[in-house]
Coordinates of N, CA and C in Angstrom, one line a residue:
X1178 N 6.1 -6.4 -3.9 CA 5.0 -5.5 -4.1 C 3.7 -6.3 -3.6
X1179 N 3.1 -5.8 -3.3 CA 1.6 -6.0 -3.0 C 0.0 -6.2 -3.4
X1180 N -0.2 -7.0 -2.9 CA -2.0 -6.5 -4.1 C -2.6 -5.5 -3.9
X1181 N -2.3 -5.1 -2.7 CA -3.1 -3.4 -2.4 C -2.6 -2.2 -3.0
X1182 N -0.9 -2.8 -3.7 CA -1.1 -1.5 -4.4 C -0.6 -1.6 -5.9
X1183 N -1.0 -2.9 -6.3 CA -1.2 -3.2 -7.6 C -3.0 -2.6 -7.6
X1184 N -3.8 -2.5 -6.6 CA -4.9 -2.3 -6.8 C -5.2 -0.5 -6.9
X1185 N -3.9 0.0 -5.6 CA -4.3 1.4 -5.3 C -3.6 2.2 -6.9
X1186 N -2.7 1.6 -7.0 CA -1.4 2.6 -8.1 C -2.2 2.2 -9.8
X1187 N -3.1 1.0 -10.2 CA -3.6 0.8 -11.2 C -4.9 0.2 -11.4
X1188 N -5.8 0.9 -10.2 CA -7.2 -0.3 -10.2 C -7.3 -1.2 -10.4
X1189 N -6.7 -2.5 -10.6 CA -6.8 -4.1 -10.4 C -7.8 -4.0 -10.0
X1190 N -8.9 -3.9 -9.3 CA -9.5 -4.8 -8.2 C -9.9 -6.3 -8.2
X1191 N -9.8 -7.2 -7.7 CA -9.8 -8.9 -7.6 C -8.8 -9.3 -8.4
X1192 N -7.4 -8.8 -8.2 CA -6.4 -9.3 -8.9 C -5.3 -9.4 -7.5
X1193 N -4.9 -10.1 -7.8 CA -3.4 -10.0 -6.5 C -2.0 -10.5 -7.4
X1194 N -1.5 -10.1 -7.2 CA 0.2 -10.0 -7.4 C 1.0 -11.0 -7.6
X1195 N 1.3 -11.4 -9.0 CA 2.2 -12.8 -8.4 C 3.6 -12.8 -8.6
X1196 N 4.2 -11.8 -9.7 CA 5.6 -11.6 -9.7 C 5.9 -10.3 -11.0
X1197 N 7.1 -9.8 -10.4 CA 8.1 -8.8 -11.2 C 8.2 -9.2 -12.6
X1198 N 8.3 -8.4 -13.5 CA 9.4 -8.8 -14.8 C 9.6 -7.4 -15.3
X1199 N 11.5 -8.5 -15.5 CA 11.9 -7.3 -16.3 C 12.6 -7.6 -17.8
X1200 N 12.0 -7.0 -19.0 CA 12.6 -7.4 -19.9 C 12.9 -6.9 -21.0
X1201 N 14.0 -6.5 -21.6 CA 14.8 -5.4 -22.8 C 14.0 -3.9 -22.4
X1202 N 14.0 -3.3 -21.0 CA 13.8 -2.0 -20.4 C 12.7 -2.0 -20.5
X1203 N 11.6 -3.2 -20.5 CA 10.0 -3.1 -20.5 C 9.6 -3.4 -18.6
X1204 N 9.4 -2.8 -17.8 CA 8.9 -3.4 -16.3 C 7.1 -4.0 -16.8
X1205 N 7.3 -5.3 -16.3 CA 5.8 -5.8 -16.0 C 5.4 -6.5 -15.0
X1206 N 4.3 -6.2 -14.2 CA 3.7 -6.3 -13.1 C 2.9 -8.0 -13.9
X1207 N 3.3 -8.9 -13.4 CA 1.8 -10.4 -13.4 C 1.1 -10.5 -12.6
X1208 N -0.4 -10.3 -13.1 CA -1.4 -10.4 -12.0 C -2.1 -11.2 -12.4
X1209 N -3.1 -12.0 -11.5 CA -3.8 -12.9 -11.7 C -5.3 -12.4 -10.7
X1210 N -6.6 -12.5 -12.0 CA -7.6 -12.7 -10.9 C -7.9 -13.4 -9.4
X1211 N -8.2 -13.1 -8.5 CA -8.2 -14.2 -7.4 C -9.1 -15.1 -7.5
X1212 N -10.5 -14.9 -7.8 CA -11.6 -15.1 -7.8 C -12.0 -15.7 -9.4
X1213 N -11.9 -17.3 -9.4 CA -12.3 -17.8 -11.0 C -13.6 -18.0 -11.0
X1214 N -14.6 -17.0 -11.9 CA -16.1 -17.3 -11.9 C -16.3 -18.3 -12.9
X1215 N -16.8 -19.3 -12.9 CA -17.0 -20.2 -13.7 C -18.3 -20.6 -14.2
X1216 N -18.6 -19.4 -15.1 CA -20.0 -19.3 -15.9 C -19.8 -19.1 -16.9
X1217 N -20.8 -19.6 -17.8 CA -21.0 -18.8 -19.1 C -21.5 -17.7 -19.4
X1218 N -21.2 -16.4 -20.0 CA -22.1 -15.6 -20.2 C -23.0 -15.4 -21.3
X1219 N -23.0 -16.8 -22.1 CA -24.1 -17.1 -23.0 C -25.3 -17.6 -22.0
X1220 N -25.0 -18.8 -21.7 CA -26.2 -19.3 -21.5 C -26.4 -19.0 -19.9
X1221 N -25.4 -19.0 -19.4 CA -26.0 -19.1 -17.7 C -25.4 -19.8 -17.2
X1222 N -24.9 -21.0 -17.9 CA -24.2 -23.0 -17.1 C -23.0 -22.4 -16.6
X1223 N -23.4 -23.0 -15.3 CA -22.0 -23.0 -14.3 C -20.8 -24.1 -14.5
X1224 N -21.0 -24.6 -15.6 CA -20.3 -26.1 -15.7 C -19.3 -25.8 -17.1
X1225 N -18.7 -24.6 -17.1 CA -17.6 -24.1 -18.2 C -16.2 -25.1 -17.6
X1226 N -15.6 -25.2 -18.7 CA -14.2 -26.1 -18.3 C -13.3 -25.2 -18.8
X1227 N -12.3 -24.9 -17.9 CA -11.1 -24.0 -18.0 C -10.0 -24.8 -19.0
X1228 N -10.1 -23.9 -20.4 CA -9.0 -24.4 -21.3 C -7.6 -23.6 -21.9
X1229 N -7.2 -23.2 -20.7 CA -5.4 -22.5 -20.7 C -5.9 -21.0 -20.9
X1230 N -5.0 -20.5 -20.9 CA -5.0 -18.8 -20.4 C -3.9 -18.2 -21.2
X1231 N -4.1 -17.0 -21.3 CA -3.0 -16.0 -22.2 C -2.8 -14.7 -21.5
X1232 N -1.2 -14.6 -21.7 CA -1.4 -13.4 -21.1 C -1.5 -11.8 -21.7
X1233 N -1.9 -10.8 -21.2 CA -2.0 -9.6 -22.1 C -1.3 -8.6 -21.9
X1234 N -0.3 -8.0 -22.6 CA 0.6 -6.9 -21.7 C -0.5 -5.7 -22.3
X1235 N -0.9 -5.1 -21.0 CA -1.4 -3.8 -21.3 C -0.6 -2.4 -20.4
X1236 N -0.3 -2.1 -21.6 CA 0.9 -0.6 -21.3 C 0.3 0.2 -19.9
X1237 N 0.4 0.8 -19.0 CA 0.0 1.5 -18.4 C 1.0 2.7 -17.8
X1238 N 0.7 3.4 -16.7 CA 1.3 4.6 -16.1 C 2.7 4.1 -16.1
X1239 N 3.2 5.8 -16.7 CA 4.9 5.7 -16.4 C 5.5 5.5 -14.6
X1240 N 6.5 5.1 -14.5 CA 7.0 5.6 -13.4 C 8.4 5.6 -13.4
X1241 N 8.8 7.2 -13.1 CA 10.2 7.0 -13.0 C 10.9 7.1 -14.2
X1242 N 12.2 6.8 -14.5 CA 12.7 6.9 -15.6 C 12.2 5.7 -16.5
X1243 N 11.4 4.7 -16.1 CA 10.6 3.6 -17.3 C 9.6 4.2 -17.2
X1244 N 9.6 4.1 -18.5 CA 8.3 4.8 -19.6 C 7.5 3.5 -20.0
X1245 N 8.0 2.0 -20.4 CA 7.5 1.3 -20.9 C 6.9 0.4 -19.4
X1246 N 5.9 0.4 -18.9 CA 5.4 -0.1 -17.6 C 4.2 -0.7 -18.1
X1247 N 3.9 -2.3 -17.5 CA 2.9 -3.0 -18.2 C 2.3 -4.0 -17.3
X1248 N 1.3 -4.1 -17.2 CA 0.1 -4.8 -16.4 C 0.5 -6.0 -16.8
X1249 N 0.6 -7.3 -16.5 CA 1.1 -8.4 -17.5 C -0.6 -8.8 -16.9
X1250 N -1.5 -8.9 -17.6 CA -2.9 -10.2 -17.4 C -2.7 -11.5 -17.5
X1251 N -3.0 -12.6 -16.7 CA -3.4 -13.7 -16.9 C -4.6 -13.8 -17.2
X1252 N -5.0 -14.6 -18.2 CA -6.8 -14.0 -18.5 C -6.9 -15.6 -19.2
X1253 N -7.8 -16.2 -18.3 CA -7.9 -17.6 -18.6 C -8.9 -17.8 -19.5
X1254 N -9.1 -18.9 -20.5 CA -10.2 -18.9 -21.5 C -11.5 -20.5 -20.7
X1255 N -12.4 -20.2 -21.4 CA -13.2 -21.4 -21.0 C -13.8 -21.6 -22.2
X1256 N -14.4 -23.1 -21.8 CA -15.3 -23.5 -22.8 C -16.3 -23.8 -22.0
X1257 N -17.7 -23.8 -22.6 CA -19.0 -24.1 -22.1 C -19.3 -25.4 -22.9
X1258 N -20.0 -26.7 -22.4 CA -20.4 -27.8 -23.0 C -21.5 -27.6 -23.7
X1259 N -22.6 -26.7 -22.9 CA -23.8 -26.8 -23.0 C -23.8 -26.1 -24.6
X1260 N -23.8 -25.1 -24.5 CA -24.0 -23.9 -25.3 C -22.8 -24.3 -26.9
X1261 N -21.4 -24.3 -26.4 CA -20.5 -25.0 -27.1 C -19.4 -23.3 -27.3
X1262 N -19.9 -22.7 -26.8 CA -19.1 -21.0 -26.7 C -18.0 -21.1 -26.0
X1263 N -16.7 -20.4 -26.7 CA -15.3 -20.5 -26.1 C -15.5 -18.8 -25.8
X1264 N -15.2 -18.4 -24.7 CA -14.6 -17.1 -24.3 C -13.9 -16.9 -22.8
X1265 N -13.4 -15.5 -23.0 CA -12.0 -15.3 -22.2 C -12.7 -13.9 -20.8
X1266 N -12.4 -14.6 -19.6 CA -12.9 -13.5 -18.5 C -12.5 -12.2 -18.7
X1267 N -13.7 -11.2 -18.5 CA -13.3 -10.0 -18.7 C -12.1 -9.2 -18.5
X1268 N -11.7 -8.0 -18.7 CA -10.5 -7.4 -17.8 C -10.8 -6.5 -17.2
X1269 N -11.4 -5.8 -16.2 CA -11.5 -4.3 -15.8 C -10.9 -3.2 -15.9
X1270 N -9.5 -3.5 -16.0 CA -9.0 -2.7 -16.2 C -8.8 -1.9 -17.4
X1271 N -9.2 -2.1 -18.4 CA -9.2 -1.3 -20.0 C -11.1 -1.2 -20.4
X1272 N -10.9 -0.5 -21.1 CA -12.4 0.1 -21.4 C -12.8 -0.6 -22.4
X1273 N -11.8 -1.2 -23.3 CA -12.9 -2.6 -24.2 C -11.9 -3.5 -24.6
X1274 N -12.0 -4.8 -24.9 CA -11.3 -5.4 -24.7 C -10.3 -5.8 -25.8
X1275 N -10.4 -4.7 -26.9 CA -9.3 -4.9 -27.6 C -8.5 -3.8 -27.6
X1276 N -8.2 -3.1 -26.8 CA -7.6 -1.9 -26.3 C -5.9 -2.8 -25.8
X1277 N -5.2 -2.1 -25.6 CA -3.8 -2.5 -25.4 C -3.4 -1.4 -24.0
X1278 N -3.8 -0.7 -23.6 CA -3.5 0.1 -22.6 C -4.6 0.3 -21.6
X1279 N -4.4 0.2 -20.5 CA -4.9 0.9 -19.3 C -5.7 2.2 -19.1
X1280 N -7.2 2.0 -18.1 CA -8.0 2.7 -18.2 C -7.1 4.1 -17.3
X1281 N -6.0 4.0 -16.5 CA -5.3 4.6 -16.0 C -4.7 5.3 -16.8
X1282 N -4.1 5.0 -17.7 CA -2.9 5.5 -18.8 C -4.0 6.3 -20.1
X1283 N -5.3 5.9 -19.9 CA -5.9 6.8 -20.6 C -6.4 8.2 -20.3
X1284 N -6.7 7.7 -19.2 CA -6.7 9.1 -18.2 C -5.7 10.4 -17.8
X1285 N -4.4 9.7 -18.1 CA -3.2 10.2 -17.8 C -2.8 11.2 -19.1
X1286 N -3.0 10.2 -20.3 CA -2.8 10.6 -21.8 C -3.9 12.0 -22.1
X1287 N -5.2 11.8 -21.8 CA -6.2 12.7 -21.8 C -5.8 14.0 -21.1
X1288 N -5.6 14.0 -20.0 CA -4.9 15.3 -19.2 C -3.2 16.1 -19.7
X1289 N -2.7 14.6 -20.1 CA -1.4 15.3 -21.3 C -2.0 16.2 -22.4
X1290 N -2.8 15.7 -23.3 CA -3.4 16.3 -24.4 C -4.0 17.8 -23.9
X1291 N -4.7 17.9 -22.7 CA -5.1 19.6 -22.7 C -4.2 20.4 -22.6
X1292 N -2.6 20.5 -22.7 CA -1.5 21.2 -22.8 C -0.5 20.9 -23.8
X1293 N -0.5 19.6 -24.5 CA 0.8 19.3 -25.1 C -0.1 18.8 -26.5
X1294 N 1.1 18.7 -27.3 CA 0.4 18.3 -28.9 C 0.4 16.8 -29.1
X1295 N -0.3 16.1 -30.0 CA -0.2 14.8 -30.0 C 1.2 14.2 -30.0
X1296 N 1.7 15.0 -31.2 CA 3.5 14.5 -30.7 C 4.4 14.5 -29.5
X1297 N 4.1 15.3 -28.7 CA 4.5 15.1 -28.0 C 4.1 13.9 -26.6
X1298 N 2.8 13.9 -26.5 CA 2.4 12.8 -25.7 C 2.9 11.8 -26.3
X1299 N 2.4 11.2 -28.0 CA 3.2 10.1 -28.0 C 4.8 10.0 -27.3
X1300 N 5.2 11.4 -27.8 CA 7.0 10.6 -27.8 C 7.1 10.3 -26.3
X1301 N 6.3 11.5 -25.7 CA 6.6 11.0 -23.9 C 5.9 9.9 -23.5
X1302 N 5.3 9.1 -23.9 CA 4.2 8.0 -23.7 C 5.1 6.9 -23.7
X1303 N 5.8 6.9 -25.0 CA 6.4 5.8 -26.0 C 5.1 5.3 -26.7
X1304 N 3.8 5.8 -27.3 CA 2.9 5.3 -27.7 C 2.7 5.6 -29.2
X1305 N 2.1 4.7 -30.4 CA 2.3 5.5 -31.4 C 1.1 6.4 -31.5
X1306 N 1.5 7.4 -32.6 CA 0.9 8.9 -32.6 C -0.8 8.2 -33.2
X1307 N -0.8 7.6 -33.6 CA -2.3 6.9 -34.5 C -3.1 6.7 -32.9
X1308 N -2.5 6.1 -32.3 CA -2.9 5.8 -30.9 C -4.0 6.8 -29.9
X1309 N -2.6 7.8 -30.1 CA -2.6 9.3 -29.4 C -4.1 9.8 -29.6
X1310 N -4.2 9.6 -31.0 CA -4.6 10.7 -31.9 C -6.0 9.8 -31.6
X1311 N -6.6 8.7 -31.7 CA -8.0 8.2 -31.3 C -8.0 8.6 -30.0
X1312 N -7.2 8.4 -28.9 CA -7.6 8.9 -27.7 C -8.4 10.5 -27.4
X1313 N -7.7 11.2 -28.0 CA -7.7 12.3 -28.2 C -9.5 13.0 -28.9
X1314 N -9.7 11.9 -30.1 CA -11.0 12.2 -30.3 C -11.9 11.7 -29.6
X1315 N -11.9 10.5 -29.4 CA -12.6 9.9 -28.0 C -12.9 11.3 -27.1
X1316 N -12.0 11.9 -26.3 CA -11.9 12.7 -25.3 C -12.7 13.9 -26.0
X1317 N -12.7 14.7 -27.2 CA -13.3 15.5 -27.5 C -14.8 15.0 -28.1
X1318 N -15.3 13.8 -28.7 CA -16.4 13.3 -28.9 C -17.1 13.7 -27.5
X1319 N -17.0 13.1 -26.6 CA -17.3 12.9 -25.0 C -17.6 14.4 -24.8
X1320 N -16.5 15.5 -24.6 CA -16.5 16.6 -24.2 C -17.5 17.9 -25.5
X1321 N -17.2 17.5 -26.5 CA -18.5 18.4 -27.3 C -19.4 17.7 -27.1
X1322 N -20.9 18.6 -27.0 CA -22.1 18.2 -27.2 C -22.5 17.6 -29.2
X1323 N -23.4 17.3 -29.3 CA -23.9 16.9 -30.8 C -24.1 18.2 -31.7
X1324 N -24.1 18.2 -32.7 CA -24.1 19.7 -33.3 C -25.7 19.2 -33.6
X1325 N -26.5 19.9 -33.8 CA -27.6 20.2 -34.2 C -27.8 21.0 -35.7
X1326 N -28.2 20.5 -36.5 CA -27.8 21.6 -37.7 C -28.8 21.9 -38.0
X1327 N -30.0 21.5 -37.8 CA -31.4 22.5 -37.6 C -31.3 23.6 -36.9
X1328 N -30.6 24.2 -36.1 CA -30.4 25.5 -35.2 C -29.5 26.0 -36.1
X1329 N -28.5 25.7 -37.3 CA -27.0 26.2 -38.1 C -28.5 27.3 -38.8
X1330 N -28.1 28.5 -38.7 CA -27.7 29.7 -39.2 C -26.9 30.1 -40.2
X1331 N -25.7 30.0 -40.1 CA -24.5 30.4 -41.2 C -23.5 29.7 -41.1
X1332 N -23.2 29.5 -42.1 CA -21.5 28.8 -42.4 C -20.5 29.3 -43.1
X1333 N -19.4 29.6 -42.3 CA -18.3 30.7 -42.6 C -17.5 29.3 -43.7
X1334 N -16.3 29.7 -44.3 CA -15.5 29.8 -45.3 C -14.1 30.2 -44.9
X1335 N -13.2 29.8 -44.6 CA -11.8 30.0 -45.1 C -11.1 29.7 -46.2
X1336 N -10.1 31.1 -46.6 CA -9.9 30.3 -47.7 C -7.8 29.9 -47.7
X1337 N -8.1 28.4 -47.7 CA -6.5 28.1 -47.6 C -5.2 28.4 -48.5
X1338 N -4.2 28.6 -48.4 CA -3.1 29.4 -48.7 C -2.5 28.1 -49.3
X1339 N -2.1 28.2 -51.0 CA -1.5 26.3 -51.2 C -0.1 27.2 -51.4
X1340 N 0.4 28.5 -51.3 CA 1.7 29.0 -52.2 C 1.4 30.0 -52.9
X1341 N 2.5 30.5 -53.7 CA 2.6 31.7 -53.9 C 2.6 30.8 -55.8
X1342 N 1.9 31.3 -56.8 CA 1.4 30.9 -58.2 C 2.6 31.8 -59.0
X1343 N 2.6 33.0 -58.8 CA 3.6 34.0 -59.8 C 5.2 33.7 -59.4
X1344 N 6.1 34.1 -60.5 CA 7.1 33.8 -60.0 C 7.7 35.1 -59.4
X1345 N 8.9 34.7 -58.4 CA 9.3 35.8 -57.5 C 9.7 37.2 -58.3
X1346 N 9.3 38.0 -57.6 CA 8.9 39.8 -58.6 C 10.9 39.8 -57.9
X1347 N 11.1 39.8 -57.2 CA 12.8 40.0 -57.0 C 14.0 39.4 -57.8
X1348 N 13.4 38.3 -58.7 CA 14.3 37.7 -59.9 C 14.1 38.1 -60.9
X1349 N 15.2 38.9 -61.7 CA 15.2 39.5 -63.0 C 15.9 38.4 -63.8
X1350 N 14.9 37.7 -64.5 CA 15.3 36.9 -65.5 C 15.2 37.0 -66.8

């Protein structure tokens, strides 16, 4: 496989390709940034020292009969001397960085949800339903506007059903 289409099939961009894995029915793609910027983003010092790297599986797009498909990150850490700050280069690919899935697979998940129920995306996802279910308001936060309750007029009332209180009129006891 390629870096152009580790870039085209999951937005990488400045990542290239370094190898396959396959493991207990999980496929993961290892990609490594190409380009090591070697700054701080505290202070500004160009003079960070690269101290080992971790990698991140972030779940992404199905393909095929594997459901479980995963970005493997190399995401190296630094330390700054100046400043004395340890942190880890960003990932572009996910929308914040304590996210576990792909800005792709969110997108994918969001377009499931305008037809199917949260259960069911999870089960077709393999994702759990707690997961589903933040995405989901995410996507409806975004898509309603703010309610204004200076412009509320009226507020309706339903009234919920817990069961039936009397006992059944068809049992002669």
């Amino acid at each position: 496989m390629s870096t152009s289409i580790i870039y085209h099939m999951f937005g990488a961009r400045g990542y290239e390709y370094k190898r396959f894995l396959l493991c207990k029915g999980k496929i993961g793609y290892l990609i490594e940034k190409k380009k090591v910027e070697r700054w701080c983003p505290h202070c500004g010092c160009d003079g960070v020292i690269l101290k080992g790297f971790v990698l991140r599986w972030l779940k992404t797009l199905p393909q095929g009969p594997y459901r479980a498909v995963y970005l493997v990150v190399k995401v190296r850490r630094f330390h700054c001397p100046s400043c004395g700050s340890r942190h880890q280069e960003p990932i572009p690919v996910i929308s914040s960085p304590k996210l576990h899935y792909t800005k792709h697979l969110e997108r994918f998940v969001e377009a499931l949800l305008e037809f199917a129920t949260i259960q069911d995306v999870a089960h077709f996802c393999q994702m759990s339903w707690n997961t589903i279910k933040a995405l989901d308001k995410r996507r409806l936060h975004r898509r309603k506007p703010k309610w204004k309750y200076s412009e509320l007029e009226y507020i309706g009332f339903d009234e919920i059903y817990l069961g039936a209180k009397a006992k059944d009129p068809f049992l002669f006891v």
